[in-house]
PDB file of C-alpha atoms in Angstrom:
ATOM      1  CA  MET A   1      59.156 -47.412   7.833  1.00  0.00           C
ATOM      2  CA  PRO A   2      56.850 -46.756   4.958  1.00  0.00           C
ATOM      3  CA  ALA A   3      53.763 -44.633   4.569  1.00  0.00           C
ATOM      4  CA  PHE A   4      52.011 -43.147   1.607  1.00  0.00           C
ATOM      5  CA  ARG A   5      48.918 -41.448   3.003  1.00  0.00           C
ATOM      6  CA  ASP A   6      47.987 -38.979   5.753  1.00  0.00           C
ATOM      7  CA  PRO A   7      47.801 -41.013   8.998  1.00  0.00           C
ATOM      8  CA  SER A   8      44.875 -38.818  10.224  1.00  0.00           C
ATOM      9  CA  ARG A   9      42.662 -40.077   7.391  1.00  0.00           C
ATOM     10  CA  PRO A  10      41.158 -43.514   8.002  1.00  0.00           C
ATOM     11  CA  ARG A  11      41.165 -46.087   5.246  1.00  0.00           C
ATOM     12  CA  ASN A  12      37.917 -46.446   3.374  1.00  0.00           C
ATOM     13  CA  PRO A  13      36.803 -50.090   3.472  1.00  0.00           C
ATOM     14  CA  SER A  14      34.091 -49.426   0.910  1.00  0.00           C
ATOM     15  CA  ARG A  15      36.517 -48.451  -1.825  1.00  0.00           C
ATOM     16  CA  PRO A  16      35.508 -50.257  -5.019  1.00  0.00           C
ATOM     17  CA  ARG A  17      37.460 -53.375  -5.801  1.00  0.00           C
ATOM     18  CA  HIS A  18      38.137 -52.275  -9.332  1.00  0.00           C
ATOM     19  CA  LEU A  19      39.968 -49.192  -8.004  1.00  0.00           C
ATOM     20  CA  ALA A  20      42.198 -51.382  -5.838  1.00  0.00           C
ATOM     21  CA  ALA A  21      42.883 -53.603  -8.813  1.00  0.00           C
ATOM     22  CA  SER A  22      43.735 -50.565 -10.903  1.00  0.00           C
ATOM     23  CA  LEU A  23      46.153 -49.309  -8.246  1.00  0.00           C
ATOM     24  CA  LEU A  24      47.851 -52.687  -8.129  1.00  0.00           C
ATOM     25  CA  THR A  25      48.142 -52.684 -11.910  1.00  0.00           C
ATOM     26  CA  LEU A  26      49.671 -49.204 -11.860  1.00  0.00           C
ATOM     27  CA  ALA A  27      52.063 -50.194  -9.085  1.00  0.00           C
ATOM     28  CA  THR A  28      53.110 -53.285 -11.004  1.00  0.00           C
ATOM     29  CA  ALA A  29      53.665 -51.221 -14.128  1.00  0.00           C
ATOM     30  CA  ALA A  30      55.686 -48.687 -12.149  1.00  0.00           C
ATOM     31  CA  ALA A  31      57.796 -51.436 -10.648  1.00  0.00           C
ATOM     32  CA  SER A  32      58.392 -52.898 -14.090  1.00  0.00           C
ATOM     33  CA  ALA A  33      59.408 -49.485 -15.400  1.00  0.00           C
ATOM     34  CA  LEU A  34      61.878 -49.163 -12.534  1.00  0.00           C
ATOM     35  CA  GLY A  35      63.326 -52.590 -13.287  1.00  0.00           C
ATOM     36  CA  LEU A  36      62.422 -53.895  -9.839  1.00  0.00           C
ATOM     37  CA  ALA A  37      61.895 -57.450 -11.054  1.00  0.00           C
ATOM     38  CA  ALA A  38      65.049 -57.579 -13.167  1.00  0.00           C
ATOM     39  CA  PRO A  39      67.963 -59.743 -12.075  1.00  0.00           C
ATOM     40  CA  GLN A  40      70.608 -57.806 -10.196  1.00  0.00           C
ATOM     41  CA  ALA A  41      73.803 -57.287 -12.197  1.00  0.00           C
ATOM     42  CA  GLN A  42      76.903 -55.728 -10.709  1.00  0.00           C
ATOM     43  CA  ALA A  43      77.549 -53.519 -13.744  1.00  0.00           C
ATOM     44  CA  ALA A  44      73.939 -52.365 -14.133  1.00  0.00           C
ATOM     45  CA  SER A  45      72.898 -48.742 -13.942  1.00  0.00           C
ATOM     46  CA  TYR A  46      69.745 -48.271 -11.893  1.00  0.00           C
ATOM     47  CA  PRO A  47      67.243 -45.411 -11.806  1.00  0.00           C
ATOM     48  CA  VAL A  48      67.008 -43.660  -8.431  1.00  0.00           C
ATOM     49  CA  PRO A  49      63.402 -42.720  -7.583  1.00  0.00           C
ATOM     50  CA  TYR A  50      63.323 -40.144  -4.778  1.00  0.00           C
ATOM     51  CA  SER A  51      59.756 -40.955  -3.808  1.00  0.00           C
ATOM     52  CA  PHE A  52      58.216 -43.250  -1.232  1.00  0.00           C
ATOM     53  CA  ALA A  53      55.686 -44.178  -3.899  1.00  0.00           C
ATOM     54  CA  ALA A  54      58.441 -46.257  -5.481  1.00  0.00           C
ATOM     55  CA  GLY A  55      58.813 -48.180  -2.245  1.00  0.00           C
ATOM     56  CA  ILE A  56      55.096 -48.884  -2.079  1.00  0.00           C
ATOM     57  CA  ALA A  57      55.049 -49.917  -5.748  1.00  0.00           C
ATOM     58  CA  ALA A  58      57.936 -52.308  -5.170  1.00  0.00           C
ATOM     59  CA  GLU A  59      56.283 -53.865  -2.134  1.00  0.00           C
ATOM     60  CA  LEU A  60      53.052 -54.421  -4.046  1.00  0.00           C
ATOM     61  CA  ALA A  61      54.754 -55.796  -7.129  1.00  0.00           C
ATOM     62  CA  ALA A  62      57.406 -57.992  -5.503  1.00  0.00           C
ATOM     63  CA  PRO A  63      56.892 -58.366  -1.734  1.00  0.00           C
ATOM     64  CA  GLY A  64      60.053 -59.165   0.149  1.00  0.00           C
ATOM     65  CA  SER A  65      62.350 -58.560  -2.810  1.00  0.00           C
ATOM     66  CA  ALA A  66      65.786 -57.036  -2.455  1.00  0.00           C
ATOM     67  CA  PRO A  67      65.941 -53.394  -3.570  1.00  0.00           C
ATOM     68  CA  PRO A  68      67.605 -52.644  -6.922  1.00  0.00           C
ATOM     69  CA  GLY A  69      71.358 -53.078  -6.778  1.00  0.00           C
ATOM     70  CA  ALA A  70      71.353 -54.998  -3.492  1.00  0.00           C
ATOM     71  CA  ASP A  71      72.237 -58.553  -2.488  1.00  0.00           C
ATOM     72  CA  ASN A  72      74.381 -59.424  -5.462  1.00  0.00           C
ATOM     73  CA  TRP A  73      76.444 -62.029  -3.621  1.00  0.00           C
ATOM     74  CA  SER A  74      79.043 -62.195  -6.383  1.00  0.00           C
ATOM     75  CA  CYS A  75      79.848 -58.478  -6.004  1.00  0.00           C
ATOM     76  CA  LYS A  76      83.471 -57.753  -5.131  1.00  0.00           C
ATOM     77  CA  PRO A  77      84.465 -54.402  -3.602  1.00  0.00           C
ATOM     78  CA  THR A  78      86.785 -52.121  -5.554  1.00  0.00           C
ATOM     79  CA  SER A  79      89.754 -50.128  -4.330  1.00  0.00           C
ATOM     80  CA  ALA A  80      87.598 -46.998  -4.617  1.00  0.00           C
ATOM     81  CA  HIS A  81      84.886 -48.506  -2.398  1.00  0.00           C
ATOM     82  CA  PRO A  82      86.532 -51.311  -0.450  1.00  0.00           C
ATOM     83  CA  ARG A  83      83.760 -51.807   2.113  1.00  0.00           C
ATOM     84  CA  PRO A  84      80.322 -53.278   1.322  1.00  0.00           C
ATOM     85  CA  VAL A  85      77.359 -51.250   2.574  1.00  0.00           C
ATOM     86  CA  VAL A  86      74.659 -52.958   4.641  1.00  0.00           C
ATOM     87  CA  LEU A  87      71.234 -51.263   4.695  1.00  0.00           C
ATOM     88  CA  VAL A  88      69.101 -51.706   7.828  1.00  0.00           C
ATOM     89  CA  HIS A  89      65.418 -50.682   7.765  1.00  0.00           C
ATOM     90  CA  GLY A  90      63.425 -49.354  10.702  1.00  0.00           C
ATOM     91  CA  THR A  91      60.544 -50.480  12.907  1.00  0.00           C
ATOM     92  CA  PHE A  92      57.580 -51.828  10.889  1.00  0.00           C
ATOM     93  CA  GLY A  93      59.525 -51.273   7.648  1.00  0.00           C
ATOM     94  CA  ASN A  94      61.293 -53.753   5.406  1.00  0.00           C
ATOM     95  CA  MET A  95      64.152 -53.736   2.922  1.00  0.00           C
ATOM     96  CA  THR A  96      61.830 -53.569  -0.085  1.00  0.00           C
ATOM     97  CA  ASP A  97      59.908 -50.422   0.723  1.00  0.00           C
ATOM     98  CA  SER A  98      62.763 -48.642   2.513  1.00  0.00           C
ATOM     99  CA  TRP A  99      65.655 -48.719   0.050  1.00  0.00           C
ATOM    100  CA  GLN A 100      64.360 -48.161  -3.486  1.00  0.00           C
ATOM    101  CA  ALA A 101      66.387 -44.937  -3.659  1.00  0.00           C
ATOM    102  CA  LEU A 102      69.520 -45.441  -1.566  1.00  0.00           C
ATOM    103  CA  SER A 103      70.326 -48.962  -2.748  1.00  0.00           C
ATOM    104  CA  PRO A 104      70.447 -48.125  -6.480  1.00  0.00           C
ATOM    105  CA  LEU A 105      72.168 -44.816  -5.719  1.00  0.00           C
ATOM    106  CA  LEU A 106      75.037 -46.575  -3.939  1.00  0.00           C
ATOM    107  CA  ALA A 107      75.180 -49.406  -6.467  1.00  0.00           C
ATOM    108  CA  ASP A 108      75.501 -46.852  -9.261  1.00  0.00           C
ATOM    109  CA  GLN A 109      78.370 -45.263  -7.347  1.00  0.00           C
ATOM    110  CA  GLY A 110      80.197 -48.595  -7.370  1.00  0.00           C
ATOM    111  CA  TYR A 111      79.452 -49.980  -3.923  1.00  0.00           C
ATOM    112  CA  CYS A 112      78.564 -53.579  -3.159  1.00  0.00           C
ATOM    113  CA  VAL A 113      75.197 -53.128  -1.444  1.00  0.00           C
ATOM    114  CA  PHE A 114      73.380 -55.572   0.807  1.00  0.00           C
ATOM    115  CA  ALA A 115      70.034 -55.332   2.596  1.00  0.00           C
ATOM    116  CA  LEU A 116      68.215 -57.571   5.037  1.00  0.00           C
ATOM    117  CA  ASN A 117      64.904 -57.983   6.808  1.00  0.00           C
ATOM    118  CA  TYR A 118      65.056 -58.529  10.554  1.00  0.00           C
ATOM    119  CA  GLY A 119      62.828 -58.574  13.597  1.00  0.00           C
ATOM    120  CA  GLY A 120      59.783 -60.138  11.957  1.00  0.00           C
ATOM    121  CA  SER A 121      58.411 -63.334  10.503  1.00  0.00           C
ATOM    122  CA  ALA A 122      59.702 -64.403   7.100  1.00  0.00           C
ATOM    123  CA  GLY A 123      57.414 -63.098   4.378  1.00  0.00           C
ATOM    124  CA  SER A 124      55.658 -60.625   6.675  1.00  0.00           C
ATOM    125  CA  LEU A 125      55.033 -57.081   5.450  1.00  0.00           C
ATOM    126  CA  PHE A 126      55.963 -55.715   8.865  1.00  0.00           C
ATOM    127  CA  GLN A 127      59.503 -56.233  10.103  1.00  0.00           C
ATOM    128  CA  GLY A 128      61.670 -54.736  12.818  1.00  0.00           C
ATOM    129  CA  PHE A 129      59.233 -55.120  15.714  1.00  0.00           C
ATOM    130  CA  GLY A 130      60.987 -57.969  17.542  1.00  0.00           C
ATOM    131  CA  ASP A 131      63.334 -57.857  20.509  1.00  0.00           C
ATOM    132  CA  ILE A 132      66.212 -55.555  19.586  1.00  0.00           C
ATOM    133  CA  PRO A 133      69.112 -57.685  20.920  1.00  0.00           C
ATOM    134  CA  THR A 134      67.705 -60.604  18.915  1.00  0.00           C
ATOM    135  CA  SER A 135      67.520 -58.379  15.840  1.00  0.00           C
ATOM    136  CA  ALA A 136      71.113 -57.284  16.447  1.00  0.00           C
ATOM    137  CA  ALA A 137      72.155 -60.945  16.428  1.00  0.00           C
ATOM    138  CA  GLN A 138      70.425 -61.313  13.051  1.00  0.00           C
ATOM    139  CA  LEU A 139      72.394 -58.318  11.790  1.00  0.00           C
ATOM    140  CA  SER A 140      75.600 -59.845  13.142  1.00  0.00           C
ATOM    141  CA  ALA A 141      75.023 -63.075  11.224  1.00  0.00           C
ATOM    142  CA  PHE A 142      74.183 -61.136   8.061  1.00  0.00           C
ATOM    143  CA  VAL A 143      77.349 -59.032   8.285  1.00  0.00           C
ATOM    144  CA  ASP A 144      79.384 -62.213   8.637  1.00  0.00           C
ATOM    145  CA  GLN A 145      77.753 -63.537   5.450  1.00  0.00           C
ATOM    146  CA  VAL A 146      78.577 -60.313   3.610  1.00  0.00           C
ATOM    147  CA  LEU A 147      82.205 -60.359   4.738  1.00  0.00           C
ATOM    148  CA  ALA A 148      82.607 -64.003   3.763  1.00  0.00           C
ATOM    149  CA  ALA A 149      81.077 -63.467   0.317  1.00  0.00           C
ATOM    150  CA  THR A 150      82.944 -60.282  -0.553  1.00  0.00           C
ATOM    151  CA  GLY A 151      86.270 -60.947   1.132  1.00  0.00           C
ATOM    152  CA  ALA A 152      86.146 -57.503   2.746  1.00  0.00           C
ATOM    153  CA  ALA A 153      87.582 -56.857   6.191  1.00  0.00           C
ATOM    154  CA  GLN A 154      84.820 -54.467   7.276  1.00  0.00           C
ATOM    155  CA  VAL A 155      81.431 -53.143   6.220  1.00  0.00           C
ATOM    156  CA  ASP A 156      79.709 -49.789   6.490  1.00  0.00           C
ATOM    157  CA  ILE A 157      76.148 -49.736   7.841  1.00  0.00           C
ATOM    158  CA  VAL A 158      73.377 -47.288   6.929  1.00  0.00           C
ATOM    159  CA  GLY A 159      70.177 -47.554   8.938  1.00  0.00           C
ATOM    160  CA  HIS A 160      66.856 -45.768   9.272  1.00  0.00           C
ATOM    161  CA  SER A 161      65.137 -45.141  12.618  1.00  0.00           C
ATOM    162  CA  GLN A 162      65.604 -48.303  14.733  1.00  0.00           C
ATOM    163  CA  GLY A 163      67.939 -49.450  11.950  1.00  0.00           C
ATOM    164  CA  GLY A 164      70.274 -46.579  12.809  1.00  0.00           C
ATOM    165  CA  MET A 165      70.184 -47.322  16.537  1.00  0.00           C
ATOM    166  CA  MET A 166      70.033 -51.144  16.723  1.00  0.00           C
ATOM    167  CA  PRO A 167      73.474 -51.608  15.101  1.00  0.00           C
ATOM    168  CA  ARG A 168      74.954 -49.768  18.089  1.00  0.00           C
ATOM    169  CA  TYR A 169      73.974 -52.772  20.222  1.00  0.00           C
ATOM    170  CA  TYR A 170      75.797 -54.993  17.725  1.00  0.00           C
ATOM    171  CA  LEU A 171      78.870 -52.742  17.906  1.00  0.00           C
ATOM    172  CA  LYS A 172      78.892 -52.574  21.699  1.00  0.00           C
ATOM    173  CA  ASN A 173      77.847 -56.064  22.732  1.00  0.00           C
ATOM    174  CA  LEU A 174      78.261 -58.535  19.848  1.00  0.00           C
ATOM    175  CA  GLY A 175      81.754 -57.827  18.558  1.00  0.00           C
ATOM    176  CA  GLY A 176      80.617 -55.615  15.699  1.00  0.00           C
ATOM    177  CA  ALA A 177      83.106 -52.822  16.341  1.00  0.00           C
ATOM    178  CA  ALA A 178      85.884 -54.819  14.686  1.00  0.00           C
ATOM    179  CA  LYS A 179      83.753 -55.465  11.601  1.00  0.00           C
ATOM    180  CA  VAL A 180      82.203 -52.013  11.019  1.00  0.00           C
ATOM    181  CA  HIS A 181      84.048 -48.923   9.842  1.00  0.00           C
ATOM    182  CA  THR A 182      81.181 -46.408   9.618  1.00  0.00           C
ATOM    183  CA  LEU A 183      77.620 -46.299  10.960  1.00  0.00           C
ATOM    184  CA  VAL A 184      75.251 -43.803   9.337  1.00  0.00           C
ATOM    185  CA  GLY A 185      71.859 -43.231  10.961  1.00  0.00           C
ATOM    186  CA  LEU A 186      68.936 -41.594   9.167  1.00  0.00           C
ATOM    187  CA  ALA A 187      66.590 -40.265  11.886  1.00  0.00           C
ATOM    188  CA  PRO A 188      67.831 -42.933  14.327  1.00  0.00           C
ATOM    189  CA  SER A 189      66.122 -43.536  17.671  1.00  0.00           C
ATOM    190  CA  ASN A 190      69.389 -43.292  19.580  1.00  0.00           C
ATOM    191  CA  HIS A 191      67.976 -41.781  22.757  1.00  0.00           C
ATOM    192  CA  GLY A 192      64.408 -42.955  22.391  1.00  0.00           C
ATOM    193  CA  THR A 193      61.007 -41.659  21.442  1.00  0.00           C
ATOM    194  CA  ASP A 194      57.513 -41.914  22.878  1.00  0.00           C
ATOM    195  CA  LEU A 195      55.186 -44.848  22.355  1.00  0.00           C
ATOM    196  CA  ASP A 196      52.479 -42.563  20.941  1.00  0.00           C
ATOM    197  CA  GLY A 197      54.870 -41.575  18.188  1.00  0.00           C
ATOM    198  CA  LEU A 198      55.524 -45.188  17.225  1.00  0.00           C
ATOM    199  CA  THR A 199      51.882 -46.258  17.257  1.00  0.00           C
ATOM    200  CA  GLY A 200      50.909 -43.103  15.380  1.00  0.00           C
ATOM    201  CA  LEU A 201      53.490 -43.979  12.763  1.00  0.00           C
ATOM    202  CA  LEU A 202      52.117 -47.494  12.430  1.00  0.00           C
ATOM    203  CA  ALA A 203      48.653 -46.087  11.697  1.00  0.00           C
ATOM    204  CA  ALA A 204      50.137 -44.606   8.516  1.00  0.00           C
ATOM    205  CA  PHE A 205      50.766 -48.066   7.042  1.00  0.00           C
ATOM    206  CA  PRO A 206      48.263 -50.019   4.944  1.00  0.00           C
ATOM    207  CA  GLY A 207      46.664 -52.431   7.378  1.00  0.00           C
ATOM    208  CA  GLY A 208      48.624 -50.971  10.252  1.00  0.00           C
ATOM    209  CA  SER A 209      45.652 -50.503  12.563  1.00  0.00           C
ATOM    210  CA  SER A 210      45.110 -54.267  12.680  1.00  0.00           C
ATOM    211  CA  PHE A 211      48.706 -54.667  13.825  1.00  0.00           C
ATOM    212  CA  VAL A 212      48.574 -52.241  16.770  1.00  0.00           C
ATOM    213  CA  GLY A 213      47.399 -54.887  19.197  1.00  0.00           C
ATOM    214  CA  SER A 214      50.187 -57.291  18.277  1.00  0.00           C
ATOM    215  CA  LEU A 215      53.311 -57.710  20.337  1.00  0.00           C
ATOM    216  CA  CYS A 216      56.025 -55.169  19.526  1.00  0.00           C
ATOM    217  CA  ALA A 217      58.995 -55.655  21.808  1.00  0.00           C
ATOM    218  CA  ALA A 218      61.038 -53.070  19.903  1.00  0.00           C
ATOM    219  CA  CYS A 219      58.415 -50.390  20.552  1.00  0.00           C
ATOM    220  CA  GLY A 220      58.792 -50.559  24.312  1.00  0.00           C
ATOM    221  CA  GLN A 221      62.561 -50.812  24.031  1.00  0.00           C
ATOM    222  CA  GLN A 222      62.664 -47.533  22.073  1.00  0.00           C
ATOM    223  CA  VAL A 223      60.645 -45.529  24.592  1.00  0.00           C
ATOM    224  CA  VAL A 224      62.641 -42.788  26.303  1.00  0.00           C
ATOM    225  CA  GLY A 225      64.106 -44.091  29.540  1.00  0.00           C
ATOM    226  CA  SER A 226      63.631 -47.777  28.750  1.00  0.00           C
ATOM    227  CA  SER A 227      65.984 -50.212  30.429  1.00  0.00           C
ATOM    228  CA  PHE A 228      67.273 -51.193  26.982  1.00  0.00           C
ATOM    229  CA  LEU A 229      68.251 -47.645  25.990  1.00  0.00           C
ATOM    230  CA  THR A 230      69.629 -46.892  29.451  1.00  0.00           C
ATOM    231  CA  ALA A 231      71.992 -49.849  29.136  1.00  0.00           C
ATOM    232  CA  LEU A 232      72.840 -49.107  25.493  1.00  0.00           C
ATOM    233  CA  ASN A 233      73.856 -45.522  26.223  1.00  0.00           C
ATOM    234  CA  ALA A 234      75.598 -46.223  29.530  1.00  0.00           C
ATOM    235  CA  GLY A 235      79.268 -45.317  29.367  1.00  0.00           C
ATOM    236  CA  GLY A 236      78.877 -43.186  26.236  1.00  0.00           C
ATOM    237  CA  ASP A 237      77.166 -43.188  22.870  1.00  0.00           C
ATOM    238  CA  THR A 238      80.066 -44.567  20.828  1.00  0.00           C
ATOM    239  CA  VAL A 239      82.639 -47.340  20.808  1.00  0.00           C
ATOM    240  CA  PRO A 240      86.263 -46.774  19.778  1.00  0.00           C
ATOM    241  CA  GLY A 241      87.274 -47.332  16.182  1.00  0.00           C
ATOM    242  CA  VAL A 242      83.883 -46.705  14.520  1.00  0.00           C
ATOM    243  CA  ARG A 243      82.914 -43.469  12.764  1.00  0.00           C
ATOM    244  CA  TYR A 244      79.341 -42.253  13.235  1.00  0.00           C
ATOM    245  CA  THR A 245      77.151 -39.901  11.215  1.00  0.00           C
ATOM    246  CA  VAL A 246      73.598 -38.968  12.202  1.00  0.00           C
ATOM    247  CA  ILE A 247      71.343 -37.276   9.632  1.00  0.00           C
ATOM    248  CA  GLU A 248      68.163 -35.879  11.135  1.00  0.00           C
ATOM    249  CA  THR A 249      65.268 -33.581  10.230  1.00  0.00           C
ATOM    250  CA  LYS A 250      63.708 -30.963  12.462  1.00  0.00           C
ATOM    251  CA  ASP A 251      60.328 -32.201  11.197  1.00  0.00           C
ATOM    252  CA  ASP A 252      60.742 -35.686  12.671  1.00  0.00           C
ATOM    253  CA  GLU A 253      57.401 -36.514  14.306  1.00  0.00           C
ATOM    254  CA  VAL A 254      58.472 -39.934  15.590  1.00  0.00           C
ATOM    255  CA  VAL A 255      61.876 -39.368  17.181  1.00  0.00           C
ATOM    256  CA  THR A 256      61.016 -36.433  19.408  1.00  0.00           C
ATOM    257  CA  PRO A 257      62.589 -34.111  20.185  1.00  0.00           C
ATOM    258  CA  TYR A 258      64.538 -34.508  16.983  1.00  0.00           C
ATOM    259  CA  THR A 259      67.787 -33.793  18.829  1.00  0.00           C
ATOM    260  CA  SER A 260      67.427 -37.127  20.658  1.00  0.00           C
ATOM    261  CA  ALA A 261      68.643 -38.763  17.442  1.00  0.00           C
ATOM    262  CA  PHE A 262      72.085 -37.185  17.778  1.00  0.00           C
ATOM    263  CA  LEU A 263      75.135 -38.818  19.309  1.00  0.00           C
ATOM    264  CA  SER A 264      77.700 -37.240  21.572  1.00  0.00           C
ATOM    265  CA  GLY A 265      81.102 -38.066  22.943  1.00  0.00           C
ATOM    266  CA  GLY A 266      83.693 -40.113  21.198  1.00  0.00           C
ATOM    267  CA  SER A 267      87.079 -38.956  20.063  1.00  0.00           C
ATOM    268  CA  SER A 268      87.601 -35.869  17.943  1.00  0.00           C
ATOM    269  CA  GLY A 269      85.986 -36.290  14.542  1.00  0.00           C
ATOM    270  CA  GLN A 270      84.351 -39.604  15.443  1.00  0.00           C
ATOM    271  CA  VAL A 271      80.780 -38.245  15.431  1.00  0.00           C
ATOM    272  CA  THR A 272      79.113 -36.003  12.837  1.00  0.00           C
ATOM    273  CA  ASP A 273      75.574 -34.789  13.548  1.00  0.00           C
ATOM    274  CA  ILE A 274      73.718 -33.200  10.614  1.00  0.00           C
ATOM    275  CA  THR A 275      70.447 -31.266  10.733  1.00  0.00           C
ATOM    276  CA  LEU A 276      68.986 -31.252   7.223  1.00  0.00           C
ATOM    277  CA  GLN A 277      67.318 -27.848   7.499  1.00  0.00           C
ATOM    278  CA  ASN A 278      70.668 -26.259   8.345  1.00  0.00           C
ATOM    279  CA  GLN A 279      71.723 -27.262   4.834  1.00  0.00           C
ATOM    280  CA  CYS A 280      68.469 -26.691   2.976  1.00  0.00           C
ATOM    281  CA  ALA A 281      65.518 -24.557   4.088  1.00  0.00           C
ATOM    282  CA  LEU A 282      63.372 -26.204   1.389  1.00  0.00           C
ATOM    283  CA  ASP A 283      63.738 -29.629   3.000  1.00  0.00           C
ATOM    284  CA  PHE A 284      60.495 -30.564   4.789  1.00  0.00           C
ATOM    285  CA  ALA A 285      61.231 -34.279   5.098  1.00  0.00           C
ATOM    286  CA  ASP A 286      59.651 -35.998   8.067  1.00  0.00           C
ATOM    287  CA  HIS A 287      60.651 -39.287   9.701  1.00  0.00           C
ATOM    288  CA  LEU A 288      59.500 -41.348   6.737  1.00  0.00           C
ATOM    289  CA  ALA A 289      60.563 -39.105   3.885  1.00  0.00           C
ATOM    290  CA  VAL A 290      64.172 -38.860   5.047  1.00  0.00           C
ATOM    291  CA  ILE A 291      65.052 -42.151   3.291  1.00  0.00           C
ATOM    292  CA  TYR A 292      63.738 -40.726  -0.005  1.00  0.00           C
ATOM    293  CA  ASP A 293      65.294 -37.294   0.492  1.00  0.00           C
ATOM    294  CA  PRO A 294      68.007 -36.442  -2.089  1.00  0.00           C
ATOM    295  CA  VAL A 295      69.651 -34.034   0.349  1.00  0.00           C
ATOM    296  CA  ALA A 296      69.851 -36.660   3.098  1.00  0.00           C
ATOM    297  CA  LEU A 297      71.038 -39.382   0.739  1.00  0.00           C
ATOM    298  CA  HIS A 298      73.777 -37.084  -0.587  1.00  0.00           C
ATOM    299  CA  ASP A 299      74.883 -36.757   3.042  1.00  0.00           C
ATOM    300  CA  VAL A 300      74.975 -40.561   3.252  1.00  0.00           C
ATOM    301  CA  SER A 301      77.297 -40.694   0.236  1.00  0.00           C
ATOM    302  CA  ASN A 302      79.534 -38.070   1.853  1.00  0.00           C
ATOM    303  CA  ALA A 303      79.669 -40.033   5.105  1.00  0.00           C
ATOM    304  CA  LEU A 304      80.674 -43.216   3.293  1.00  0.00           C
ATOM    305  CA  ASP A 305      83.341 -41.455   1.206  1.00  0.00           C
ATOM    306  CA  PRO A 306      84.366 -38.284   3.084  1.00  0.00           C
ATOM    307  CA  ALA A 307      87.503 -37.841   0.962  1.00  0.00           C
ATOM    308  CA  HIS A 308      85.252 -36.996  -2.004  1.00  0.00           C
ATOM    309  CA  ALA A 309      82.457 -35.193  -0.145  1.00  0.00           C
ATOM    310  CA  THR A 310      80.579 -32.408  -1.905  1.00  0.00           C
ATOM    311  CA  ALA A 311      77.866 -30.031  -0.755  1.00  0.00           C
ATOM    312  CA  PRO A 312      74.334 -31.347  -1.395  1.00  0.00           C
ATOM    313  CA  VAL A 313      72.097 -29.440  -3.776  1.00  0.00           C
ATOM    314  CA  CYS A 314      69.168 -27.826  -1.964  1.00  0.00           C
ATOM    315  CA  VAL A 315      65.899 -28.995  -3.518  1.00  0.00           C
ATOM    316  CA  PRO A 316      62.301 -29.045  -2.248  1.00  0.00           C
ATOM    317  CA  VAL A 317      61.524 -32.206  -0.264  1.00  0.00           C
ATOM    318  CA  LEU A 318      58.002 -33.119   0.841  1.00  0.00           C
ATOM    319  CA  PRO A 319      56.866 -34.892   3.997  1.00  0.00           C
ATOM    320  CA  VAL A 320      56.081 -38.616   3.607  1.00  0.00           C
ATOM    321  CA  LEU A 321      56.905 -38.804  -0.114  1.00  0.00           C
ATOM    322  CA  GLY A 322      60.370 -37.247  -0.199  1.00  0.00           C
ATOM    323  CA  GLY A 323      62.063 -35.452  -3.064  1.00  0.00           C
TER     324      GLY A 323
END
């Protein structure tokens, strides 16, 4: 769910056109420097920009494009990383602006990485606002494609916000538990948020104010106490056989209180809940910045490969932009 400016500051419609053109030129140049338009090669080494600005640049330069390192359908998993990783963006986000850091990071580590857009019209900037069970069915079909292409028996899923919660519907109701080994949620809306938080978040997007009046089924379904969340969490937060990791920031202004992101129950060792500030007092990531936070993304790598986990390095991380 991308943002690159203070949501309390309205956009200035009188901004000179030449400034907008200059920004687009700079964004295009930045995207070119990052290799965003280059063909994806399994053996490539990709830069990892820990900044949401890279996501915005990518969206401006190549709207709807797969993030670096992702969606190479000829990729075959290795014995070191036998499960492909599927990246699932959040409400109002998309795969392009959400995964410019994590996708190349995992690809450089040797994973087969895949990303999708869901819950929105094809080609639309805004995704993830449709009915959540319908979005989960889209995820189910995508996972089947990934398994068929790679020959793997299971995938791991990493999701942000709704993208960390919605796969739980897939696991519980659509047969996903047999096809998913690990689910990692970055600031997931597991136990809901408030509608003001979601609409306030949308105001942070370019052009977001014009979208507020549009239908957003997923917004209502993520409100605390919704019938969707009540049914999803009935009988426990987890399903047998899947490992869960939740990575959350105390400065989350969308999923509130931040502890509502965490999961409980399950068998011993099935759930790991991580509060970023307990690891790094310099981490001020908010709901958006968590997907461009080097501390949080190190935790993702640990969750996907716990046998080789290492302590993340504590570095300053800013709200909105990230590390």
